[in-house]
PDB file of C-alpha atoms in Angstrom:
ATOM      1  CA  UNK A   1     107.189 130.833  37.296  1.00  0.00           C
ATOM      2  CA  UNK A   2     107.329 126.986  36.720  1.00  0.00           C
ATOM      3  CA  UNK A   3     104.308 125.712  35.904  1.00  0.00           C
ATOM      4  CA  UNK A   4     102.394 122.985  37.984  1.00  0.00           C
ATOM      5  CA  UNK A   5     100.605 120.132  36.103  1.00  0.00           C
ATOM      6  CA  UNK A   6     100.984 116.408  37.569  1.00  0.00           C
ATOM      7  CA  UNK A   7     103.849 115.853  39.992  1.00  0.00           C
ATOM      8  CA  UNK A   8     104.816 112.651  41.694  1.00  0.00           C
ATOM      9  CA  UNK A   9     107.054 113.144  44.354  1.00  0.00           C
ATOM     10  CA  UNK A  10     108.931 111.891  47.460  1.00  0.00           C
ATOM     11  CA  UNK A  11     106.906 112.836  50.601  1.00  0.00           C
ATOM     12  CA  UNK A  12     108.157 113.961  54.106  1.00  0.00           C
ATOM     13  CA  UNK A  13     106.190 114.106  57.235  1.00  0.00           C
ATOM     14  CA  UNK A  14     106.236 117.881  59.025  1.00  0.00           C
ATOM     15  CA  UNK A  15     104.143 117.105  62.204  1.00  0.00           C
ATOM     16  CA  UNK A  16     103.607 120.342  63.741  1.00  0.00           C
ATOM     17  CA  UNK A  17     100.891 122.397  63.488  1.00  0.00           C
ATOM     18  CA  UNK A  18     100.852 126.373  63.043  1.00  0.00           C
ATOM     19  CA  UNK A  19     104.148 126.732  61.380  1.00  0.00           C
ATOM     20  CA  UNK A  20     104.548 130.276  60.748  1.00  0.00           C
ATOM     21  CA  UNK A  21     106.585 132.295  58.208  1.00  0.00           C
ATOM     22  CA  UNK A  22     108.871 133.226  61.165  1.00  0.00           C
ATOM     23  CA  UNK A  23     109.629 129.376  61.129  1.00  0.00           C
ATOM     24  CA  UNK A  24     109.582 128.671  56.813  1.00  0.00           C
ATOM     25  CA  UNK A  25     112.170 131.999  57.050  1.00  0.00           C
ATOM     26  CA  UNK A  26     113.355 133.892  59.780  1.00  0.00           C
ATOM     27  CA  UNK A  27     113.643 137.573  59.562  1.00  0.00           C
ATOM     28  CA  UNK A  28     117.453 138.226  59.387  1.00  0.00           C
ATOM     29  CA  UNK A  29     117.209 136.425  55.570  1.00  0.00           C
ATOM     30  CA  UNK A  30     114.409 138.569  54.620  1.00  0.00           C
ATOM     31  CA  UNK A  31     117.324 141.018  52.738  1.00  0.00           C
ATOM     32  CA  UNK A  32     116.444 140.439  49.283  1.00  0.00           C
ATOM     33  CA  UNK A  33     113.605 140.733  47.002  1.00  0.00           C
ATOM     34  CA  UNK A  34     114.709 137.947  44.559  1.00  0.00           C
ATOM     35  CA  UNK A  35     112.956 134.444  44.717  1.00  0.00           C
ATOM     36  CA  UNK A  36     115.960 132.367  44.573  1.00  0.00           C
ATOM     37  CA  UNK A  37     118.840 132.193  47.298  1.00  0.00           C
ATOM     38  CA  UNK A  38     116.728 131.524  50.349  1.00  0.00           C
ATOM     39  CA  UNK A  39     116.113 127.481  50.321  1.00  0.00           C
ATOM     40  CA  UNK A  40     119.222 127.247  52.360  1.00  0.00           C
ATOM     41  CA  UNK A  41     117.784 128.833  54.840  1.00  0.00           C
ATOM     42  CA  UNK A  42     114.478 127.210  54.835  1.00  0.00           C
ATOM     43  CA  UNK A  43     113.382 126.383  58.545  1.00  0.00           C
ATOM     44  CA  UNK A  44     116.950 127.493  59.642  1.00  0.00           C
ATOM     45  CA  UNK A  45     116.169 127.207  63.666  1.00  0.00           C
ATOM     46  CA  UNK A  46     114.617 123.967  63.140  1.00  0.00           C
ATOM     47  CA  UNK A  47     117.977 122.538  60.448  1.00  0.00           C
ATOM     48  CA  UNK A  48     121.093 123.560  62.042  1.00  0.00           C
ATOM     49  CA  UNK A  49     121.891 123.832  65.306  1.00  0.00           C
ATOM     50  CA  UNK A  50     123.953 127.014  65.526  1.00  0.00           C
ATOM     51  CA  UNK A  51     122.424 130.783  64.514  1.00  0.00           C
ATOM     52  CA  UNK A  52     122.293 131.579  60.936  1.00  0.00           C
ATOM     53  CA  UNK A  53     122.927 134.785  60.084  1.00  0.00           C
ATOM     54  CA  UNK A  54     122.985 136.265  55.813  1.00  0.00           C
ATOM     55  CA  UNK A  55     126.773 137.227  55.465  1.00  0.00           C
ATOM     56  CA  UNK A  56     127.037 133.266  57.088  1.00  0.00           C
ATOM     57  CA  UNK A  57     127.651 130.432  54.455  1.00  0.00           C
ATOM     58  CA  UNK A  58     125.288 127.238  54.939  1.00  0.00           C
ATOM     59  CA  UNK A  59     128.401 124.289  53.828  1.00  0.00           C
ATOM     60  CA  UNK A  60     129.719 123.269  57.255  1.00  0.00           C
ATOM     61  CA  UNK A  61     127.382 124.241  59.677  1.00  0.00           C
ATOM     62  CA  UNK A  62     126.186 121.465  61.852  1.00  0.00           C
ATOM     63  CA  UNK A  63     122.749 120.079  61.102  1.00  0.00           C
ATOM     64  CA  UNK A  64     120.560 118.981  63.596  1.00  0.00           C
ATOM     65  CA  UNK A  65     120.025 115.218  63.301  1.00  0.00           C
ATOM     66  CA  UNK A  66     116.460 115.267  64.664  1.00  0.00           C
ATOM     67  CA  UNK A  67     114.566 117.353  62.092  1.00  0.00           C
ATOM     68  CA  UNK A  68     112.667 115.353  59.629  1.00  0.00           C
ATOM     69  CA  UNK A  69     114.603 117.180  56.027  1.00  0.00           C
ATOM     70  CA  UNK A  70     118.203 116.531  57.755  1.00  0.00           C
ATOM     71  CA  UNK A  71     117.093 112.466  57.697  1.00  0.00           C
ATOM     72  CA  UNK A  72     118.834 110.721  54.806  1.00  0.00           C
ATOM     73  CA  UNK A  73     115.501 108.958  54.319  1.00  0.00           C
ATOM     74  CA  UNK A  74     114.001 112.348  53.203  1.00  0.00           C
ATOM     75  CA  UNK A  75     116.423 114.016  50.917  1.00  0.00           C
ATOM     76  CA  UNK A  76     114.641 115.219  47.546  1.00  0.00           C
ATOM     77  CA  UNK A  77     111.417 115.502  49.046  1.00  0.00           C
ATOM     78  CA  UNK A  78     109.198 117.626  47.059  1.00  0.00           C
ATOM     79  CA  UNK A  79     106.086 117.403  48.693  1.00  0.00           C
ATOM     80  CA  UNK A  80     105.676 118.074  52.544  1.00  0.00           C
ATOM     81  CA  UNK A  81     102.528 116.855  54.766  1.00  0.00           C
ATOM     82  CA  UNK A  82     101.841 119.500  57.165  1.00  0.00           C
ATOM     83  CA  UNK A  83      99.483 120.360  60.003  1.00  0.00           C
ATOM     84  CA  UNK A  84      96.812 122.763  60.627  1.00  0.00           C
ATOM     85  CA  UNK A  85      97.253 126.626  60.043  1.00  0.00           C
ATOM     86  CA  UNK A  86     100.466 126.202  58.207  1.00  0.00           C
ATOM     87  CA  UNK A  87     102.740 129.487  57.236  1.00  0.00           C
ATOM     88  CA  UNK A  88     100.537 131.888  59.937  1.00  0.00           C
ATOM     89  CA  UNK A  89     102.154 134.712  60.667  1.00  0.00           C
ATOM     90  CA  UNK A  90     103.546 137.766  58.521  1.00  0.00           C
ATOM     91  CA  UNK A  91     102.638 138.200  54.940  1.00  0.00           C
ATOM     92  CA  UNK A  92     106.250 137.765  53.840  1.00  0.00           C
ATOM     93  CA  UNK A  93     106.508 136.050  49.880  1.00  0.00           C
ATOM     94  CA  UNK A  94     109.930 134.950  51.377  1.00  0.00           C
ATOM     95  CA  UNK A  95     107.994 132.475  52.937  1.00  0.00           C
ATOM     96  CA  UNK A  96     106.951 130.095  49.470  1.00  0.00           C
ATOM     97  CA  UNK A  97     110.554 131.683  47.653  1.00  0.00           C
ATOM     98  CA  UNK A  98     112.090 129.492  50.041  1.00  0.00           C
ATOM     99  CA  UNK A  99     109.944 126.551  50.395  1.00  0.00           C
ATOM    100  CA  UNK A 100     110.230 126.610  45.953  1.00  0.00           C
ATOM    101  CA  UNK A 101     113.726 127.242  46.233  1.00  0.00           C
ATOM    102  CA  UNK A 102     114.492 124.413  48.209  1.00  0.00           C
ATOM    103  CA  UNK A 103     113.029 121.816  45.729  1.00  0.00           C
ATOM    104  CA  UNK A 104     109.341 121.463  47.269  1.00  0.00           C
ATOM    105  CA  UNK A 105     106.425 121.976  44.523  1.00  0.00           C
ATOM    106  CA  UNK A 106     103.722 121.057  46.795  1.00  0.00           C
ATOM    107  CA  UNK A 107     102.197 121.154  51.107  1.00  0.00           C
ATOM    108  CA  UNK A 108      99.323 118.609  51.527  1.00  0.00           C
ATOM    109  CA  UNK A 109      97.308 120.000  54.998  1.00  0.00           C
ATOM    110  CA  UNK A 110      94.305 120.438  56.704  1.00  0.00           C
ATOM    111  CA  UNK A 111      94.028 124.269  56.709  1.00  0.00           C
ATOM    112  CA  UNK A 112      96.444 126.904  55.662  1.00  0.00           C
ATOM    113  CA  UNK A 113      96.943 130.653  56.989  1.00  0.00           C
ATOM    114  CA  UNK A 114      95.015 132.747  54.195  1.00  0.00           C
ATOM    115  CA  UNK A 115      97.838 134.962  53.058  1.00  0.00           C
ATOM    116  CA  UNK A 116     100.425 131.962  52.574  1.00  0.00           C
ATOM    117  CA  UNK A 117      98.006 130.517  50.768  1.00  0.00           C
ATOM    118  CA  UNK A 118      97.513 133.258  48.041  1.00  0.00           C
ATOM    119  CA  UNK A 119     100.995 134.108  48.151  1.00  0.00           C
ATOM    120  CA  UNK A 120     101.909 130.544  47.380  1.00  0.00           C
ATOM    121  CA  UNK A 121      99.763 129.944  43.986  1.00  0.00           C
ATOM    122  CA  UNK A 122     101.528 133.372  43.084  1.00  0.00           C
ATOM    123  CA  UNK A 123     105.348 131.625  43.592  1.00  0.00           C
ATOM    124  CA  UNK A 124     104.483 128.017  41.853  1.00  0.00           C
ATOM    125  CA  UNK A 125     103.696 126.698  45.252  1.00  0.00           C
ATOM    126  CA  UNK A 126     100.724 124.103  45.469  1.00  0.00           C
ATOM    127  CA  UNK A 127      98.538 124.156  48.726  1.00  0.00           C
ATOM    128  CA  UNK A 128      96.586 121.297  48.926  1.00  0.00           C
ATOM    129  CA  UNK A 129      93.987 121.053  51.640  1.00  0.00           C
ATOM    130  CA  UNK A 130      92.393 117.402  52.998  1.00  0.00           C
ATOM    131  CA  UNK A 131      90.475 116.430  55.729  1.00  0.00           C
ATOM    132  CA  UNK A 132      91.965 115.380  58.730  1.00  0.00           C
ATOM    133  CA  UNK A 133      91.526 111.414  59.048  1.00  0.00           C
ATOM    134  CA  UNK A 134      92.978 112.076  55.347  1.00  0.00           C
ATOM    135  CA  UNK A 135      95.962 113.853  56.619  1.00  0.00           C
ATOM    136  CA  UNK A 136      96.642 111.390  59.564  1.00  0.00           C
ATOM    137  CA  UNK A 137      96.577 108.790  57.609  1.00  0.00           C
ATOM    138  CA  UNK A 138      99.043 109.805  54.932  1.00  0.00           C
ATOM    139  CA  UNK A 139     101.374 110.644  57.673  1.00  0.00           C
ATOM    140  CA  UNK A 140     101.172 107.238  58.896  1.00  0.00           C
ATOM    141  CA  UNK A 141     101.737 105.632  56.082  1.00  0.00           C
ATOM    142  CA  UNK A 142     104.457 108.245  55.686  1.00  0.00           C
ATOM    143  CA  UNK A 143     106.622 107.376  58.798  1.00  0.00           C
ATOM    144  CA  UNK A 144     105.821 103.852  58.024  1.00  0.00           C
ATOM    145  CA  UNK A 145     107.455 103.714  54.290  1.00  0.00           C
ATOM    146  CA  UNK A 146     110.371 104.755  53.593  1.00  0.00           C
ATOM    147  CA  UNK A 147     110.420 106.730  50.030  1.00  0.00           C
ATOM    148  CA  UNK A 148     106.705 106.822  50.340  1.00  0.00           C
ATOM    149  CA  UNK A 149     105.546 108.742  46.749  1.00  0.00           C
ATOM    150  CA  UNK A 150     102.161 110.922  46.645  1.00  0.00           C
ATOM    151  CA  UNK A 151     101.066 111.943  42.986  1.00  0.00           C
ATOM    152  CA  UNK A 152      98.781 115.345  42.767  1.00  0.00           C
ATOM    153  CA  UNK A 153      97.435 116.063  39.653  1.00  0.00           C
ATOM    154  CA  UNK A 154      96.454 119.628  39.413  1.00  0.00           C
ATOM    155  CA  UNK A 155      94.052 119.395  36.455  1.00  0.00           C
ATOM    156  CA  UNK A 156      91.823 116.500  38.250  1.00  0.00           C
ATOM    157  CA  UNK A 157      92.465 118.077  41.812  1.00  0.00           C
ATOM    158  CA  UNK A 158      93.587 114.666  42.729  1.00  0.00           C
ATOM    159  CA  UNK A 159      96.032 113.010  45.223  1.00  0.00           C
ATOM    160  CA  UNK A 160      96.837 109.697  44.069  1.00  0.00           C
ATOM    161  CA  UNK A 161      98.591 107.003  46.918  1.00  0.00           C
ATOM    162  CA  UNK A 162     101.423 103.912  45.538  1.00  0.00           C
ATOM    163  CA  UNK A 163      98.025 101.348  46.489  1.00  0.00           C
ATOM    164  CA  UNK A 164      95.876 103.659  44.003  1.00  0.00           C
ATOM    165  CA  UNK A 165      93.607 105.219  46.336  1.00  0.00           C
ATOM    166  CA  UNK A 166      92.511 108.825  45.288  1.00  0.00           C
ATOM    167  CA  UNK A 167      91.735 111.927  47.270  1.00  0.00           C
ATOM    168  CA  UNK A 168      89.895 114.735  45.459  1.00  0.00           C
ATOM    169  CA  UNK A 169      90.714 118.253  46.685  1.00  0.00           C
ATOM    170  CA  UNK A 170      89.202 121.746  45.896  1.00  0.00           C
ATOM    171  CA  UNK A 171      91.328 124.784  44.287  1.00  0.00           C
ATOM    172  CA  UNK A 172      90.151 128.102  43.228  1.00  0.00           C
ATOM    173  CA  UNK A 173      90.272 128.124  39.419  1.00  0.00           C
ATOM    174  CA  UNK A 174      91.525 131.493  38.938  1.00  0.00           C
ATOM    175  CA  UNK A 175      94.385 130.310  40.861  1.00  0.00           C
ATOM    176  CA  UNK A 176      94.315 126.623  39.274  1.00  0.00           C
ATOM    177  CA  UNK A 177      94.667 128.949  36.072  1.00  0.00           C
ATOM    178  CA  UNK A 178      97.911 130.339  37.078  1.00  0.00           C
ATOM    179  CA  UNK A 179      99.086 127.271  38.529  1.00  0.00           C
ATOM    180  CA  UNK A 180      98.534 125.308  35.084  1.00  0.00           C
ATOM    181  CA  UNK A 181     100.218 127.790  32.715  1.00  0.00           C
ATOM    182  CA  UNK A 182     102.946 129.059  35.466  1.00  0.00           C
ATOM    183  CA  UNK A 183     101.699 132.775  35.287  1.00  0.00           C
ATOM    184  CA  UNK A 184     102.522 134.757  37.935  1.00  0.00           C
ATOM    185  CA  UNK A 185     101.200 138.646  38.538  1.00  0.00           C
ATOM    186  CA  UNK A 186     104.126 139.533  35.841  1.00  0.00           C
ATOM    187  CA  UNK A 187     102.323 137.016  33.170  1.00  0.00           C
ATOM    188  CA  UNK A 188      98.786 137.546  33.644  1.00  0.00           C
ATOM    189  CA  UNK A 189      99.339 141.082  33.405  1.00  0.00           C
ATOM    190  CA  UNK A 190     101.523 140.357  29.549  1.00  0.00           C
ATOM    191  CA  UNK A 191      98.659 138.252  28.844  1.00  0.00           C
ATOM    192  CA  UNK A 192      97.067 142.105  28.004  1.00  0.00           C
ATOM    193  CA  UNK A 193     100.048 143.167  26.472  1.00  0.00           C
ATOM    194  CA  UNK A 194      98.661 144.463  22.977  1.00  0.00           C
ATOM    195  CA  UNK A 195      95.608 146.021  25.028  1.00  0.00           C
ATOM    196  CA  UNK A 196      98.021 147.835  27.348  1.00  0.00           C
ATOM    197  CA  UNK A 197      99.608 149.265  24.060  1.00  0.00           C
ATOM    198  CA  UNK A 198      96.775 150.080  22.299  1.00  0.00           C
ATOM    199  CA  UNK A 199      95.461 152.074  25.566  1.00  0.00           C
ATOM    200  CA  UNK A 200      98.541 153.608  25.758  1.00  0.00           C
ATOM    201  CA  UNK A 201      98.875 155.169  22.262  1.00  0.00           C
ATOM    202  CA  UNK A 202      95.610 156.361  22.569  1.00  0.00           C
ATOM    203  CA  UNK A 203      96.313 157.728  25.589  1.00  0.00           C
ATOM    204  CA  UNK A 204      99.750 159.657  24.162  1.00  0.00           C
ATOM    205  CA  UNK A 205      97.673 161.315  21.568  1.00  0.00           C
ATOM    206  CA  UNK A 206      94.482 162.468  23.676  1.00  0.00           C
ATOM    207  CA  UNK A 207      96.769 163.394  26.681  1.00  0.00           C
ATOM    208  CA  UNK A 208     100.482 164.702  25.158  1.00  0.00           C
ATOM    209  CA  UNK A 209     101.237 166.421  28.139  1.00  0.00           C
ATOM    210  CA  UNK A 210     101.603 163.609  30.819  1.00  0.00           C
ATOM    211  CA  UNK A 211     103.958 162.194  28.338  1.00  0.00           C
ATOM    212  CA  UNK A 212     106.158 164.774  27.340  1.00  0.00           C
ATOM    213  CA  UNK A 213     109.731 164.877  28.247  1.00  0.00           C
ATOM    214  CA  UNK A 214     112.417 167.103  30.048  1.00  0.00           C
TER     215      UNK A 214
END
Protein backbone atom coordinates (compact mmCIF):
# COMPACT_ATOMS: atom_id res chain seq x y z
CA UNK A 1 0.00 0.00 0.00
CA UNK A 2 1.02 3.73 -0.42
CA UNK A 3 2.73 4.90 2.25
CA UNK A 4 1.57 7.88 4.52
CA UNK A 5 4.20 10.46 5.67
CA UNK A 6 3.18 14.35 5.53
CA UNK A 7 0.21 15.22 3.35
CA UNK A 8 -1.26 18.62 2.72
CA UNK A 9 -4.44 18.48 1.24
CA UNK A 10 -7.73 20.13 0.16
CA UNK A 11 -10.35 19.63 2.94
CA UNK A 12 -14.17 18.98 2.65
CA UNK A 13 -16.69 19.27 5.34
CA UNK A 14 -18.91 15.77 5.89
CA UNK A 15 -21.32 16.97 8.68
CA UNK A 16 -23.08 13.97 9.71
CA UNK A 17 -22.42 11.91 12.35
CA UNK A 18 -22.49 7.91 12.42
CA UNK A 19 -21.78 7.32 8.83
CA UNK A 20 -21.74 3.73 8.42
CA UNK A 21 -20.08 1.37 5.88
CA UNK A 22 -23.62 0.84 4.45
CA UNK A 23 -23.28 4.65 3.56
CA UNK A 24 -19.03 4.77 2.50
CA UNK A 25 -20.35 1.49 0.18
CA UNK A 26 -23.51 -0.02 -0.21
CA UNK A 27 -23.85 -3.70 -0.41
CA UNK A 28 -24.74 -4.38 -4.11
CA UNK A 29 -20.78 -3.11 -4.90
CA UNK A 30 -19.44 -5.35 -2.35
CA UNK A 31 -18.69 -8.04 -5.55
CA UNK A 32 -15.08 -7.93 -5.59
CA UNK A 33 -12.22 -8.52 -3.40
CA UNK A 34 -9.79 -6.09 -5.19
CA UNK A 35 -9.04 -2.60 -3.58
CA UNK A 36 -9.40 -0.57 -6.60
CA UNK A 37 -12.72 -0.04 -8.71
CA UNK A 38 -15.02 1.05 -5.93
CA UNK A 39 -14.31 5.05 -5.49
CA UNK A 40 -17.03 5.55 -7.99
CA UNK A 41 -19.24 4.31 -5.92
CA UNK A 42 -18.19 5.93 -2.79
CA UNK A 43 -21.36 7.26 -0.83
CA UNK A 44 -23.46 6.29 -3.96
CA UNK A 45 -27.08 7.12 -2.21
CA UNK A 46 -25.77 10.27 -0.96
CA UNK A 47 -23.85 11.31 -4.94
CA UNK A 48 -26.30 10.50 -7.51
CA UNK A 49 -29.67 10.67 -7.46
CA UNK A 50 -30.82 7.54 -9.28
CA UNK A 51 -29.95 3.67 -7.91
CA UNK A 52 -26.59 2.40 -8.65
CA UNK A 53 -26.35 -0.89 -9.36
CA UNK A 54 -22.46 -2.94 -10.43
CA UNK A 55 -23.21 -3.95 -14.15
CA UNK A 56 -24.32 0.20 -14.14
CA UNK A 57 -21.58 2.65 -15.50
CA UNK A 58 -21.04 5.88 -13.22
CA UNK A 59 -20.38 8.65 -16.62
CA UNK A 60 -23.86 10.12 -17.07
CA UNK A 61 -25.72 9.49 -14.16
CA UNK A 62 -27.14 12.53 -12.57
CA UNK A 63 -25.37 13.82 -9.48
CA UNK A 64 -27.06 15.25 -6.78
CA UNK A 65 -26.16 18.94 -6.48
CA UNK A 66 -26.57 19.09 -2.68
CA UNK A 67 -23.89 16.68 -1.42
CA UNK A 68 -20.79 18.33 -0.27
CA UNK A 69 -18.06 16.03 -2.98
CA UNK A 70 -20.55 16.90 -6.05
CA UNK A 71 -19.69 20.92 -5.15
CA UNK A 72 -17.13 22.25 -7.62
CA UNK A 73 -15.59 23.94 -4.59
CA UNK A 74 -14.58 20.44 -3.29
CA UNK A 75 -13.22 18.47 -6.14
CA UNK A 76 -9.69 16.83 -5.22
CA UNK A 77 -10.35 16.76 -1.71
CA UNK A 78 -8.16 14.40 0.01
CA UNK A 79 -8.90 14.85 3.43
CA UNK A 80 -12.58 14.70 4.81
CA UNK A 81 -13.75 16.22 8.37
CA UNK A 82 -16.22 13.93 9.73
CA UNK A 83 -18.45 13.47 12.76
CA UNK A 84 -18.69 11.18 15.59
CA UNK A 85 -18.74 7.27 15.16
CA UNK A 86 -17.74 7.43 11.58
CA UNK A 87 -17.81 4.04 9.26
CA UNK A 88 -20.15 2.03 12.15
CA UNK A 89 -21.63 -0.67 10.88
CA UNK A 90 -20.32 -3.99 9.11
CA UNK A 91 -16.71 -4.90 9.10
CA UNK A 92 -16.52 -4.63 5.32
CA UNK A 93 -12.57 -3.47 4.01
CA UNK A 94 -14.73 -2.19 1.03
CA UNK A 95 -15.41 0.48 3.21
CA UNK A 96 -11.51 2.37 3.26
CA UNK A 97 -10.89 0.54 -0.62
CA UNK A 98 -13.29 3.03 -1.59
CA UNK A 99 -12.70 6.00 0.46
CA UNK A 100 -8.52 5.34 -0.93
CA UNK A 101 -9.76 4.74 -4.21
CA UNK A 102 -11.48 7.81 -4.57
CA UNK A 103 -8.39 10.05 -3.87
CA UNK A 104 -8.89 10.62 0.07
CA UNK A 105 -5.58 9.75 2.22
CA UNK A 106 -6.96 10.98 5.37
CA UNK A 107 -10.72 11.47 7.93
CA UNK A 108 -10.06 14.06 10.72
CA UNK A 109 -13.06 13.15 13.59
CA UNK A 110 -13.99 12.96 16.94
CA UNK A 111 -14.42 9.17 17.36
CA UNK A 112 -14.37 6.41 14.85
CA UNK A 113 -16.26 2.87 14.84
CA UNK A 114 -13.36 0.42 16.09
CA UNK A 115 -13.27 -1.93 13.15
CA UNK A 116 -13.08 0.96 10.42
CA UNK A 117 -10.54 2.16 12.25
CA UNK A 118 -8.16 -0.92 12.15
CA UNK A 119 -9.26 -1.76 8.84
CA UNK A 120 -8.29 1.66 7.63
CA UNK A 121 -4.41 1.81 8.83
CA UNK A 122 -4.44 -1.72 7.02
CA UNK A 123 -5.67 0.07 3.39
CA UNK A 124 -3.32 3.41 3.66
CA UNK A 125 -6.20 5.18 5.22
CA UNK A 126 -5.32 7.79 8.05
CA UNK A 127 -7.90 8.19 10.99
CA UNK A 128 -7.22 11.05 12.82
CA UNK A 129 -9.13 11.67 16.00
CA UNK A 130 -9.56 15.47 17.75
CA UNK A 131 -11.56 16.81 20.25
CA UNK A 132 -14.68 18.25 19.53
CA UNK A 133 -14.36 22.23 19.88
CA UNK A 134 -11.27 21.07 17.57
CA UNK A 135 -13.47 19.47 15.07
CA UNK A 136 -16.15 22.30 15.06
CA UNK A 137 -13.92 24.62 14.54
CA UNK A 138 -12.11 23.24 11.52
CA UNK A 139 -15.44 22.77 9.98
CA UNK A 140 -16.12 26.31 10.36
CA UNK A 141 -13.36 27.52 9.05
CA UNK A 142 -14.00 24.87 6.41
CA UNK A 143 -17.42 26.15 5.07
CA UNK A 144 -16.02 29.53 5.52
CA UNK A 145 -12.84 29.16 2.99
CA UNK A 146 -13.05 28.03 0.04
CA UNK A 147 -9.90 25.59 -0.83
CA UNK A 148 -9.27 25.55 2.84
CA UNK A 149 -5.78 23.17 3.14
CA UNK A 150 -5.10 21.01 6.47
CA UNK A 151 -1.45 19.50 6.65
CA UNK A 152 -1.10 16.11 8.93
CA UNK A 153 2.13 14.98 9.48
CA UNK A 154 2.15 11.42 10.50
CA UNK A 155 5.62 11.26 12.07
CA UNK A 156 4.84 14.38 14.57
CA UNK A 157 1.06 13.30 14.90
CA UNK A 158 0.34 16.80 13.92
CA UNK A 159 -2.46 18.77 12.12
CA UNK A 160 -1.13 21.89 10.92
CA UNK A 161 -3.95 24.94 9.84
CA UNK A 162 -2.95 27.80 6.64
CA UNK A 163 -2.66 30.49 10.07
CA UNK A 164 -0.03 27.87 11.61
CA UNK A 165 -1.90 26.64 14.45
CA UNK A 166 -1.08 22.93 15.38
CA UNK A 167 -3.19 20.13 16.75
CA UNK A 168 -1.35 17.11 18.18
CA UNK A 169 -3.19 13.78 17.82
CA UNK A 170 -2.50 10.22 19.22
CA UNK A 171 -1.89 6.99 16.87
CA UNK A 172 -1.01 3.56 17.87
CA UNK A 173 2.61 3.02 16.80
CA UNK A 174 2.31 -0.38 15.59
CA UNK A 175 -0.10 1.04 13.26
CA UNK A 176 1.92 4.48 12.79
CA UNK A 177 4.59 1.74 11.74
CA UNK A 178 2.63 0.49 8.90
CA UNK A 179 1.34 3.72 8.01
CA UNK A 180 5.03 5.20 7.61
CA UNK A 181 6.55 2.42 5.48
CA UNK A 182 3.06 1.52 3.58
CA UNK A 183 3.07 -2.18 4.88
CA UNK A 184 0.06 -3.79 4.82
CA UNK A 185 -0.68 -7.56 6.40
CA UNK A 186 1.04 -8.81 2.92
CA UNK A 187 4.39 -6.67 3.90
CA UNK A 188 4.76 -7.12 7.46
CA UNK A 189 4.39 -10.65 7.00
CA UNK A 190 7.63 -10.46 3.89
CA UNK A 191 9.30 -8.46 6.41
CA UNK A 192 10.01 -12.39 7.88
CA UNK A 193 10.59 -13.66 4.65
CA UNK A 194 14.12 -15.41 5.17
CA UNK A 195 12.73 -16.67 8.69
CA UNK A 196 9.66 -18.16 7.01
CA UNK A 197 12.22 -20.03 4.70
CA UNK A 198 14.52 -21.06 7.03
CA UNK A 199 11.46 -22.59 9.19
CA UNK A 200 10.30 -24.10 6.32
CA UNK A 201 13.36 -26.12 5.18
CA UNK A 202 13.74 -27.24 8.46
CA UNK A 203 10.49 -28.19 8.59
CA UNK A 204 10.74 -30.31 4.98
CA UNK A 205 13.54 -32.29 6.40
CA UNK A 206 12.17 -33.14 10.06
CA UNK A 207 8.59 -33.66 8.63
CA UNK A 208 8.94 -35.18 4.71
CA UNK A 209 5.67 -36.48 4.79
CA UNK A 210 3.37 -33.33 5.00
CA UNK A 211 5.34 -32.27 2.05
CA UNK A 212 5.40 -34.97 -0.23
CA UNK A 213 3.61 -34.96 -3.46
CA UNK A 214 0.92 -36.93 -5.52
Amino acid sequence: MQAFTTLDGLVAPLDRPNVDTDAIIPKQFLKSIKRSGFGPNLFDEWRYLDQGEPDKANEGRPLNPEFILNQPRYQGTNILLARDNFGCGSSREHAPWAIVDYGIRAIIAPSFADIFYSNSAKNGLLLVILPTDVVDRLFAECKAHEGYRLTIDLAKQEVRTPSGETFTFDYNAGLKHRMLNGLDDVGITLQRADAIRTYETRRRAQAPWLFAEG
